[in-house]
């Protein structure tokens, strides 16, 4: 280890976390990763295997204690660890609340005991539910499923630790992050992994609904830059949206990927459009999205072989994996 500043990245072997590690190394930080490899993959950090300034700790964040050695001497903490899959949260709410909420509290307590200079939390735009667009940070919170609830409660814990204990924190609500290393295994969801694997297999893309719904896709290296800016700013206790603020329809994505389509039913609870108002992060941190959608998609197509091992989904396996979702979220609820 050299005498450089130290950053802890929870979930550093995951999709966004591993890009964060790359950016921090490029900026000269020594990096300590904690990742139990439940969603993350060792392969995402394989290029850093011989880097003496990168440490990988394979514990679960729920095993962290105040005073944990991993956090000693750390300046910055980037908290990405958690269960990221959306669909299985309807079947396993206990796991999601345990990891995404209580795991976050464990990270906060370890960071507090270590006296870190800043903690930045990876929050989810799913907290807004079926929101008015473009969506500002003050928009009412309305989680539609347990994943969204757990990520939002983690966010509330982060802000509470700032309010009560004076822990210097910022929160970033990420819209749809995409890019190399986006999840390639596990549960159904995350449209890029699904479509790239389908393209490799030469089977039709499973387009939800008529494909006119749009998402605010933001390229992963732009996401990592936003987190570094939120760590370096003297501002604390702030919540920032990040997206490209240029929603893209699923049909546009299909056009760029090129291939046949098959239509599948729309999931209840899914917004028709996500669109981040990014005025606050622009004004306060000077952050701008830099990678245009077409360029980001092109980069992923150049690396399409990375998705060879990903699960291949078709309308029938998607119907099976979303059965509880439809059963629960299609029910009419009684309003007061
Ligand atoms: N989507 C799709 N086919 C799939 C999976 C997703 O058309 O097999 C669409 C989905 O309707 C949504 C977008 O892709 O509009 C992004 O879905 P993802 O699950 O990646 O993210 P989220 O729904 O959480 O925004």
Tab-separated table of C-alpha atoms and ligand atoms in Angstrom:
chain	number	residue	atom	x	y	z
A	1	UNK	CA	0.000	0.000	0.000
A	2	UNK	CA	1.157	3.485	-0.846
A	3	UNK	CA	0.259	6.599	1.137
A	4	UNK	CA	-2.714	7.481	-1.096
A	5	UNK	CA	-6.216	8.367	0.122
A	6	UNK	CA	-8.355	5.344	0.846
A	7	UNK	CA	-11.859	4.656	-0.494
A	8	UNK	CA	-14.108	1.783	0.543
A	9	UNK	CA	-16.460	0.522	-2.178
A	10	UNK	CA	-19.215	-1.789	-0.929
A	11	UNK	CA	-20.479	-3.950	-3.779
A	12	UNK	CA	-17.246	-3.126	-5.622
A	13	UNK	CA	-17.370	-6.337	-7.680
A	14	UNK	CA	-20.809	-5.454	-9.010
A	15	UNK	CA	-21.819	-3.633	-12.155
A	16	UNK	CA	-21.610	0.012	-11.057
A	17	UNK	CA	-19.291	-0.661	-8.098
A	18	UNK	CA	-16.561	-2.121	-10.311
A	19	UNK	CA	-16.625	0.950	-12.565
A	20	UNK	CA	-16.357	3.062	-9.404
A	21	UNK	CA	-13.253	1.088	-8.422
A	22	UNK	CA	-11.743	1.757	-11.865
A	23	UNK	CA	-12.383	5.499	-11.609
A	24	UNK	CA	-10.960	5.678	-8.084
A	25	UNK	CA	-7.807	3.822	-9.135
A	26	UNK	CA	-7.435	6.142	-12.131
A	27	UNK	CA	-7.616	9.061	-9.674
A	28	UNK	CA	-4.955	7.557	-7.415
A	29	UNK	CA	-7.100	6.262	-4.524
A	30	UNK	CA	-6.245	3.037	-2.751
A	31	UNK	CA	-9.459	0.982	-2.833
A	32	UNK	CA	-10.925	-1.512	-0.412
A	33	UNK	CA	-13.785	-3.529	-1.822
A	34	UNK	CA	-16.295	-5.437	0.281
A	35	UNK	CA	-18.423	-7.760	-1.836
A	36	UNK	CA	-19.829	-11.197	-0.988
A	37	UNK	CA	-20.141	-11.974	-4.714
A	38	UNK	CA	-23.874	-12.667	-4.434
A	39	UNK	CA	-24.594	-10.290	-7.320
A	40	UNK	CA	-21.082	-9.114	-8.109
A	41	UNK	CA	-18.541	-11.148	-10.056
A	42	UNK	CA	-14.839	-11.591	-9.462
A	43	UNK	CA	-14.339	-11.269	-13.203
A	44	UNK	CA	-15.393	-7.605	-12.978
A	45	UNK	CA	-12.190	-6.893	-11.018
A	46	UNK	CA	-9.946	-9.481	-12.714
A	47	UNK	CA	-7.878	-6.733	-14.373
A	48	UNK	CA	-6.917	-5.451	-10.884
A	49	UNK	CA	-5.793	-8.835	-9.529
A	50	UNK	CA	-2.138	-7.781	-9.204
A	51	UNK	CA	-2.802	-4.217	-8.090
A	52	UNK	CA	-1.337	-3.797	-4.577
A	53	UNK	CA	-3.670	-0.844	-3.956
A	54	UNK	CA	-6.860	-2.868	-4.330
A	55	UNK	CA	-8.042	-5.127	-1.497
A	56	UNK	CA	-11.060	-7.400	-1.896
A	57	UNK	CA	-12.919	-8.542	1.218
A	58	UNK	CA	-15.531	-11.235	0.517
A	59	UNK	CA	-17.691	-10.727	3.590
A	60	UNK	CA	-21.381	-9.877	3.649
A	61	UNK	CA	-21.965	-6.217	4.658
A	62	UNK	CA	-24.255	-7.533	7.406
A	63	UNK	CA	-21.178	-8.861	9.218
A	64	UNK	CA	-19.654	-5.357	9.570
A	65	UNK	CA	-19.213	-3.995	13.100
A	66	UNK	CA	-18.385	-0.479	14.287
A	67	UNK	CA	-14.599	-0.342	14.422
A	68	UNK	CA	-14.238	-2.781	11.525
A	69	UNK	CA	-10.642	-2.763	10.257
A	70	UNK	CA	-11.773	-2.433	6.631
A	71	UNK	CA	-12.994	1.097	7.323
A	72	UNK	CA	-10.057	2.259	9.454
A	73	UNK	CA	-8.246	5.158	7.812
A	74	UNK	CA	-10.807	5.384	5.005
A	75	UNK	CA	-11.595	8.859	3.640
A	76	UNK	CA	-14.505	7.982	1.382
A	77	UNK	CA	-17.160	5.271	1.332
A	78	UNK	CA	-19.247	4.423	-1.740
A	79	UNK	CA	-22.144	2.180	-0.774
A	80	UNK	CA	-23.401	0.060	-3.699
A	81	UNK	CA	-23.776	-3.314	-1.954
A	82	UNK	CA	-27.295	-4.690	-1.830
A	83	UNK	CA	-29.676	-6.980	-3.664
A	84	UNK	CA	-30.296	-5.321	-7.006
A	85	UNK	CA	-32.765	-7.602	-8.738
A	86	UNK	CA	-36.248	-6.124	-8.820
A	87	UNK	CA	-38.548	-9.024	-9.727
A	88	UNK	CA	-37.536	-11.551	-6.974
A	89	UNK	CA	-38.119	-8.907	-4.280
A	90	UNK	CA	-41.812	-9.763	-4.460
A	91	UNK	CA	-41.009	-13.350	-3.390
A	92	UNK	CA	-38.244	-12.575	-0.850
A	93	UNK	CA	-39.052	-9.294	0.941
A	94	UNK	CA	-37.244	-10.379	4.126
A	95	UNK	CA	-33.914	-10.772	2.335
A	96	UNK	CA	-34.247	-7.380	0.653
A	97	UNK	CA	-35.107	-5.528	3.849
A	98	UNK	CA	-32.359	-7.331	5.711
A	99	UNK	CA	-29.566	-6.626	3.211
A	100	UNK	CA	-30.640	-3.290	1.721
A	101	UNK	CA	-31.817	-1.673	4.961
A	102	UNK	CA	-30.007	-3.394	7.862
A	103	UNK	CA	-26.890	-3.968	5.740
A	104	UNK	CA	-26.863	-0.223	5.052
A	105	UNK	CA	-27.140	0.505	8.764
A	106	UNK	CA	-24.108	-1.747	9.339
A	107	UNK	CA	-22.142	0.208	6.723
A	108	UNK	CA	-23.217	3.502	8.312
A	109	UNK	CA	-22.087	2.407	11.754
A	110	UNK	CA	-18.716	1.203	10.452
A	111	UNK	CA	-18.271	4.505	8.570
A	112	UNK	CA	-19.268	6.557	11.608
A	113	UNK	CA	-16.828	4.760	13.913
A	114	UNK	CA	-14.051	5.289	11.354
A	115	UNK	CA	-14.804	9.024	11.056
A	116	UNK	CA	-14.913	8.978	7.248
A	117	UNK	CA	-14.906	12.232	5.301
A	118	UNK	CA	-17.895	11.318	3.072
A	119	UNK	CA	-20.257	8.438	2.376
A	120	UNK	CA	-22.192	8.348	-0.895
A	121	UNK	CA	-25.218	6.042	-1.112
A	122	UNK	CA	-26.472	4.451	-4.331
A	123	UNK	CA	-30.218	5.044	-4.132
A	124	UNK	CA	-32.791	4.040	-6.711
A	125	UNK	CA	-35.137	6.156	-8.817
A	126	UNK	CA	-37.705	3.391	-8.208
A	127	UNK	CA	-38.606	5.324	-5.027
A	128	UNK	CA	-40.675	7.681	-7.203
A	129	UNK	CA	-43.021	4.930	-8.424
A	130	UNK	CA	-45.309	6.004	-11.254
A	131	UNK	CA	-44.045	9.578	-11.270
A	132	UNK	CA	-44.662	12.826	-13.105
A	133	UNK	CA	-41.807	13.569	-15.537
A	134	UNK	CA	-39.242	15.013	-15.666
A	135	UNK	CA	-38.949	13.972	-12.021
A	136	UNK	CA	-37.432	16.312	-9.449
A	137	UNK	CA	-35.929	15.168	-6.155
A	138	UNK	CA	-38.865	16.637	-4.180
A	139	UNK	CA	-41.355	14.432	-6.051
A	140	UNK	CA	-43.547	12.377	-3.673
A	141	UNK	CA	-42.092	8.992	-2.761
A	142	UNK	CA	-44.222	5.997	-3.767
A	143	UNK	CA	-42.392	2.641	-3.864
A	144	UNK	CA	-44.371	0.059	-5.849
A	145	UNK	CA	-42.588	-3.150	-4.811
A	146	UNK	CA	-40.312	-4.394	-2.006
A	147	UNK	CA	-37.002	-3.699	-3.804
A	148	UNK	CA	-37.984	-0.022	-4.192
A	149	UNK	CA	-39.100	0.161	-0.556
A	150	UNK	CA	-35.864	-1.405	0.727
A	151	UNK	CA	-33.627	0.923	-1.285
A	152	UNK	CA	-35.618	3.923	-0.126
A	153	UNK	CA	-35.482	2.875	3.506
A	154	UNK	CA	-31.714	2.447	3.121
A	155	UNK	CA	-31.631	6.013	1.813
A	156	UNK	CA	-33.629	7.237	4.789
A	157	UNK	CA	-31.180	5.532	7.143
A	158	UNK	CA	-28.276	7.288	5.385
A	159	UNK	CA	-29.927	10.700	5.756
A	160	UNK	CA	-30.864	9.891	9.355
A	161	UNK	CA	-27.226	9.144	10.212
A	162	UNK	CA	-26.399	12.561	8.807
A	163	UNK	CA	-29.146	14.264	10.806
A	164	UNK	CA	-28.552	12.497	14.117
A	165	UNK	CA	-24.850	11.643	14.114
A	166	UNK	CA	-23.516	14.283	11.723
A	167	UNK	CA	-22.135	11.638	9.339
A	168	UNK	CA	-21.188	13.479	6.104
A	169	UNK	CA	-23.319	11.800	3.414
A	170	UNK	CA	-24.823	12.399	-0.001
A	171	UNK	CA	-27.376	10.301	-1.857
A	172	UNK	CA	-27.602	9.629	-5.581
A	173	UNK	CA	-30.853	8.302	-7.036
A	174	UNK	CA	-29.783	6.414	-10.126
A	175	UNK	CA	-32.208	6.075	-13.030
A	176	UNK	CA	-31.453	3.219	-15.503
A	177	UNK	CA	-27.692	2.637	-15.432
A	178	UNK	CA	-26.336	0.574	-18.337
A	179	UNK	CA	-22.942	-0.345	-19.767
A	180	UNK	CA	-20.335	-3.108	-19.786
A	181	UNK	CA	-20.595	-5.590	-16.871
A	182	UNK	CA	-24.332	-5.009	-16.458
A	183	UNK	CA	-25.704	-8.109	-14.785
A	184	UNK	CA	-25.347	-11.281	-16.845
A	185	UNK	CA	-26.653	-13.904	-14.454
A	186	UNK	CA	-29.419	-14.468	-11.956
A	187	UNK	CA	-32.941	-13.193	-12.013
A	188	UNK	CA	-35.006	-11.858	-14.880
A	189	UNK	CA	-34.749	-8.137	-15.397
A	190	UNK	CA	-32.400	-5.397	-16.579
A	191	UNK	CA	-33.296	-5.108	-20.208
A	192	UNK	CA	-29.744	-4.949	-21.638
A	193	UNK	CA	-28.664	-8.337	-20.283
A	194	UNK	CA	-31.904	-9.896	-21.509
A	195	UNK	CA	-31.733	-8.419	-25.023
A	196	UNK	CA	-27.980	-8.924	-25.648
A	197	UNK	CA	-28.252	-12.616	-24.739
A	198	UNK	CA	-31.308	-12.948	-26.985
A	199	UNK	CA	-29.400	-11.322	-29.841
A	200	UNK	CA	-26.502	-13.754	-29.397
A	201	UNK	CA	-28.965	-16.673	-29.520
A	202	UNK	CA	-30.740	-15.250	-32.580
A	203	UNK	CA	-34.128	-15.282	-30.846
A	204	UNK	CA	-36.592	-12.359	-30.772
A	205	UNK	CA	-36.291	-9.589	-28.208
A	206	UNK	CA	-39.021	-9.880	-25.556
A	207	UNK	CA	-40.472	-6.384	-25.784
A	208	UNK	CA	-42.762	-5.452	-22.904
A	209	UNK	CA	-46.065	-4.004	-24.088
A	210	UNK	CA	-45.794	-2.111	-27.341
A	211	UNK	CA	-42.260	-0.918	-26.557
A	212	UNK	CA	-43.268	2.744	-26.529
A	213	UNK	CA	-42.351	3.029	-22.836
A	214	UNK	CA	-39.150	4.938	-22.235
A	215	UNK	CA	-36.311	4.857	-19.726
A	216	UNK	CA	-33.701	7.379	-18.724
A	217	UNK	CA	-30.654	5.222	-19.513
A	218	UNK	CA	-27.404	6.626	-18.138
A	219	UNK	CA	-23.995	5.200	-19.015
A	220	UNK	CA	-22.104	3.597	-16.143
A	221	UNK	CA	-18.910	5.668	-16.391
A	222	UNK	CA	-21.057	8.809	-16.157
A	223	UNK	CA	-22.630	7.307	-13.028
A	224	UNK	CA	-19.219	6.692	-11.438
A	225	UNK	CA	-18.172	10.308	-12.152
A	226	UNK	CA	-21.303	11.577	-10.407
A	227	UNK	CA	-20.453	9.537	-7.302
A	228	UNK	CA	-16.930	10.930	-7.170
A	229	UNK	CA	-18.281	14.472	-7.532
A	230	UNK	CA	-20.767	13.831	-4.698
A	231	UNK	CA	-17.891	12.572	-2.532
A	232	UNK	CA	-15.577	15.487	-3.250
A	233	UNK	CA	-18.065	18.333	-2.834
A	234	UNK	CA	-18.142	20.114	0.511
A	235	UNK	CA	-21.946	19.799	0.358
A	236	UNK	CA	-23.534	17.198	2.654
A	237	UNK	CA	-27.000	15.768	3.263
A	238	UNK	CA	-27.974	16.280	-0.400
A	239	UNK	CA	-30.060	14.002	-2.622
A	240	UNK	CA	-29.299	14.044	-6.363
A	241	UNK	CA	-30.999	12.429	-9.348
A	242	UNK	CA	-28.811	11.106	-12.108
A	243	UNK	CA	-29.922	10.104	-15.558
A	244	UNK	CA	-29.039	11.246	-19.043
A	245	UNK	CA	-32.310	13.238	-18.959
A	246	UNK	CA	-33.054	12.001	-22.497
A	247	UNK	CA	-35.509	9.091	-22.173
A	248	UNK	CA	-35.181	6.396	-24.852
A	249	UNK	CA	-37.991	4.093	-25.882
A	250	UNK	CA	-37.537	0.334	-25.861
A	251	UNK	CA	-38.334	0.391	-29.580
A	252	UNK	CA	-35.364	2.740	-30.119
A	253	UNK	CA	-33.164	0.288	-28.214
A	254	UNK	CA	-34.437	-2.549	-30.425
A	255	UNK	CA	-33.697	-0.444	-33.508
A	256	UNK	CA	-30.097	0.069	-32.374
A	257	UNK	CA	-29.635	-3.606	-31.442
A	258	UNK	CA	-31.378	-4.818	-34.645
A	259	UNK	CA	-33.491	-7.945	-34.513
A	260	UNK	CA	-36.989	-9.417	-34.449
A	261	UNK	CA	-39.352	-8.838	-31.533
A	262	UNK	CA	-42.017	-10.724	-29.611
A	263	UNK	CA	-44.350	-8.842	-27.281
A	264	UNK	CA	-44.959	-9.779	-23.637
A	265	UNK	CA	-47.410	-8.281	-21.105
A	266	UNK	CA	-46.640	-5.097	-19.235
A	267	UNK	CA	-45.829	-5.628	-15.547
A	268	UNK	CA	-48.063	-3.806	-13.074
A	269	UNK	CA	-46.121	-1.124	-11.197
A	270	UNK	CA	-43.866	-0.318	-14.186
A	271	UNK	CA	-43.782	3.362	-15.154
A	272	UNK	CA	-44.375	4.262	-18.816
A	273	UNK	CA	-41.582	6.781	-18.678
A	274	UNK	CA	-38.665	7.496	-16.375
A	275	UNK	CA	-36.972	10.827	-16.849
A	276	UNK	CA	-34.630	12.448	-14.353
A	277	UNK	CA	-34.627	16.164	-13.823
A	278	UNK	CA	-30.872	16.637	-13.341
A	279	UNK	CA	-30.898	20.375	-12.731
A	280	UNK	CA	-29.741	20.008	-9.141
A	281	UNK	CA	-26.644	17.906	-9.760
A	282	UNK	CA	-25.738	20.072	-12.755
A	283	UNK	CA	-25.980	23.248	-10.694
A	284	UNK	CA	-24.430	21.997	-7.458
A	285	UNK	CA	-21.780	19.543	-8.641
A	286	UNK	CA	-21.225	20.610	-12.258
A	287	UNK	CA	-21.925	17.034	-13.404
A	288	UNK	CA	-23.104	16.359	-16.958
A	289	UNK	CA	-23.854	13.052	-18.672
A	290	UNK	CA	-21.229	12.620	-21.397
A	291	UNK	CA	-21.841	9.334	-23.220
A	292	UNK	CA	-24.643	9.507	-25.818
A	293	UNK	CA	-27.045	6.544	-25.885
A	294	UNK	CA	-26.043	5.469	-29.404
A	295	UNK	CA	-22.374	5.366	-28.401
A	296	UNK	CA	-23.095	3.446	-25.198
A	297	UNK	CA	-25.161	0.847	-27.060
A	298	UNK	CA	-22.439	0.542	-29.711
A	299	UNK	CA	-19.828	-0.158	-27.025
A	300	UNK	CA	-22.025	-2.885	-25.559
A	301	UNK	CA	-22.586	-4.457	-28.982
A	302	UNK	CA	-18.814	-4.539	-29.531
A	303	UNK	CA	-18.563	-6.559	-26.320
A	304	UNK	CA	-21.635	-8.731	-26.896
A	305	UNK	CA	-19.606	-11.921	-26.249
A	306	UNK	CA	-19.540	-10.904	-22.561
A	307	UNK	CA	-23.213	-11.952	-22.394
A	308	UNK	CA	-22.621	-15.486	-23.789
A	309	UNK	CA	-22.980	-17.042	-20.309
A	310	UNK	CA	-26.028	-14.958	-19.328
A	311	UNK	CA	-29.393	-16.721	-18.925
A	312	UNK	CA	-31.532	-16.818	-22.045
A	313	UNK	CA	-35.082	-15.643	-21.436
A	314	UNK	CA	-38.170	-16.298	-23.531
A	315	UNK	CA	-41.830	-15.328	-23.055
A	316	UNK	CA	-42.593	-18.534	-21.155
A	317	UNK	CA	-39.688	-18.399	-18.692
A	318	UNK	CA	-40.405	-14.691	-18.142
A	319	UNK	CA	-44.062	-15.502	-17.396
A	320	UNK	CA	-42.943	-18.105	-14.842
A	321	UNK	CA	-40.450	-15.829	-13.097
A	322	UNK	CA	-42.941	-12.957	-12.887
A	323	UNK	CA	-45.930	-15.047	-11.739
A	324	UNK	CA	-45.988	-13.805	-8.120
A	325	UNK	CA	-45.441	-10.268	-9.356
A	326	UNK	CA	-48.567	-10.379	-11.509
A	327	UNK	CA	-50.546	-12.184	-8.798
A	328	UNK	CA	-49.706	-9.621	-6.111
A	329	UNK	CA	-49.480	-6.345	-7.961
A	330	UNK	CA	-52.530	-6.803	-10.178
A	331	UNK	CA	-54.793	-7.030	-7.134
A	332	UNK	CA	-57.025	-4.045	-6.520
A	333	UNK	CA	-56.082	-2.416	-3.190
A	334	UNK	CA	-58.605	-0.811	-0.898
A	335	UNK	CA	-57.967	2.922	-0.615
A	336	UNK	CA	-58.996	4.850	2.486
B	1	LIG	N1	-38.069	-4.519	-20.914
B	1	LIG	C1	-38.485	-5.164	-22.044
B	1	LIG	N2	-38.248	-6.499	-22.151
B	1	LIG	C2	-37.620	-7.221	-21.190
B	1	LIG	C3	-37.182	-6.536	-20.030
B	1	LIG	C4	-37.431	-5.192	-19.916
B	1	LIG	O1	-39.070	-4.565	-22.956
B	1	LIG	O2	-37.457	-8.429	-21.363
B	1	LIG	C5	-38.341	-3.065	-20.777
B	1	LIG	C6	-39.193	-2.710	-19.565
B	1	LIG	O3	-40.562	-2.687	-19.923
B	1	LIG	C7	-38.710	-1.321	-19.220
B	1	LIG	C8	-37.274	-1.294	-19.705
B	1	LIG	O4	-37.115	-2.411	-20.570
B	1	LIG	O5	-39.432	-0.353	-19.934
B	1	LIG	C9	-36.255	-1.370	-18.589
B	1	LIG	O6	-36.527	-2.501	-17.820
B	1	LIG	P1	-35.558	-2.930	-16.648
B	1	LIG	O7	-36.163	-4.129	-15.992
B	1	LIG	O8	-34.170	-2.992	-17.152
B	1	LIG	O9	-35.608	-1.651	-15.674
B	1	LIG	P2	-36.849	-0.925	-14.949
B	1	LIG	O10	-38.138	-1.534	-15.410
B	1	LIG	O11	-36.599	-1.119	-13.514
B	1	LIG	O12	-36.747	0.508	-15.352
